[in-house]
Every structure is written in C-alpha cells, then in structure tokens.
Phi, psi and omega in degrees: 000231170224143182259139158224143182236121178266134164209182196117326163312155189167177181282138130212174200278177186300117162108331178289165183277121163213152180238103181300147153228178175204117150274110171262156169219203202042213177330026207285006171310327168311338180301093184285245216263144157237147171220170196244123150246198183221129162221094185289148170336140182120284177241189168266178185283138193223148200277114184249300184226149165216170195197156180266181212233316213241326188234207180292027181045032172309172182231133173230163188207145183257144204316337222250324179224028166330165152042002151257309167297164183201132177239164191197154198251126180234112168279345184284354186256004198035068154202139196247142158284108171259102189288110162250149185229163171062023169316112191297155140319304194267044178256355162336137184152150181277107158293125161298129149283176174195175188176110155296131164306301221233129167311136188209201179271116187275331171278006194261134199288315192304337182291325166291102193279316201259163182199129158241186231260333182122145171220117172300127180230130178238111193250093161310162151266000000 
C-alpha cells in the first residue's frame, strides 16, 4: 500500500524551528491529500496541516498554528514538509503524517486512509 515515515522531531526551546518531513513509498498515486496531525499529552489528535497531494497543491492549516507553520510539498521526492516556526510549549505533541485517498473533509482524521508512526517535538520553556 503506502508507507509514510516522519522524522525531524526533537527537543527546542520556546520560539525556536524544527522542519518535519514524511517520505511516502509505495503506492502513492494513490494519494489526494496529506496531512500533519498532533497528539499532545493528554489530549487528542488535533488537526494541524493538509496540502493537496494529486492537484495544484492548495493549503489548510488549523487556527492553533496559522501563521506559524507552512506545510509543503516536493512530490518527485514523495515527500511533504512541515516548517514550524515561532514554537509554543504547547505545540508539544507526536506529530502524524497521513495521506487521503479521496477529496474529503481535510481536518477530520477519519478521512485519512495511511498514517506514519509519528515524530516527537518537545518545546521547552
């Protein structure tokens, strides 16, 4: 099917960068859409970023990282990117990558058939 694998995660301080990636492999014609969740201590998986995958690459970003994040796409690399900037405490959390079959609802999780394992980002204060 399709794999996707995150890395980039790690410790920085309050205010500081880190840039995720997710390399998919196998199948990925299959792919609409990808997207960056979250899951913080705690809580639940919340809806971070998504980018079409399959078209003209639009962008949705969820209200919690508006104008700090930027997620982006190199498809000859199967691979989508997240840049976060201006990093919170509470952005703390195991980042997803995912990736939809099907035009959908982009913040909904459910909407996502592939998933990888995750990458931790931890924002001192």
């Amino acid at each position: 099917q399709v794999q996707l694998v995150e890395s980039g995660g790690g410790l920085v301080q309050d205010g500081g960068s880190l840039r995720l990636s997710c390399a998919a492999s196998g199948y990925t014609f299959t792919i609409y859409a990808m997207g960056w969740f979250r899951q913080a201590p705690g809580k639940e998986r919340e809806f971070v970023a998504a980018i079409n995958w399959s078209g003209g690459g639009s962008t949705n970003y969820g209200d919690s990282v508006k104008g700090r994040f930027t997620i982006s796409r190199v498809n000859a690399k199967n691979t989508v990117y997240l840049q976060m900037n201006s990093l919170k405490p509470e952005d703390t959390a195991v980042y997803y990558c995912a990736g939809a079959r099907y035009r959908g609802t982009y913040y909904d999780m459910n909407e996502y058939t592939y998933w990888g394992q995750g990458t931790r980002v931890t924002v001192s204060s």
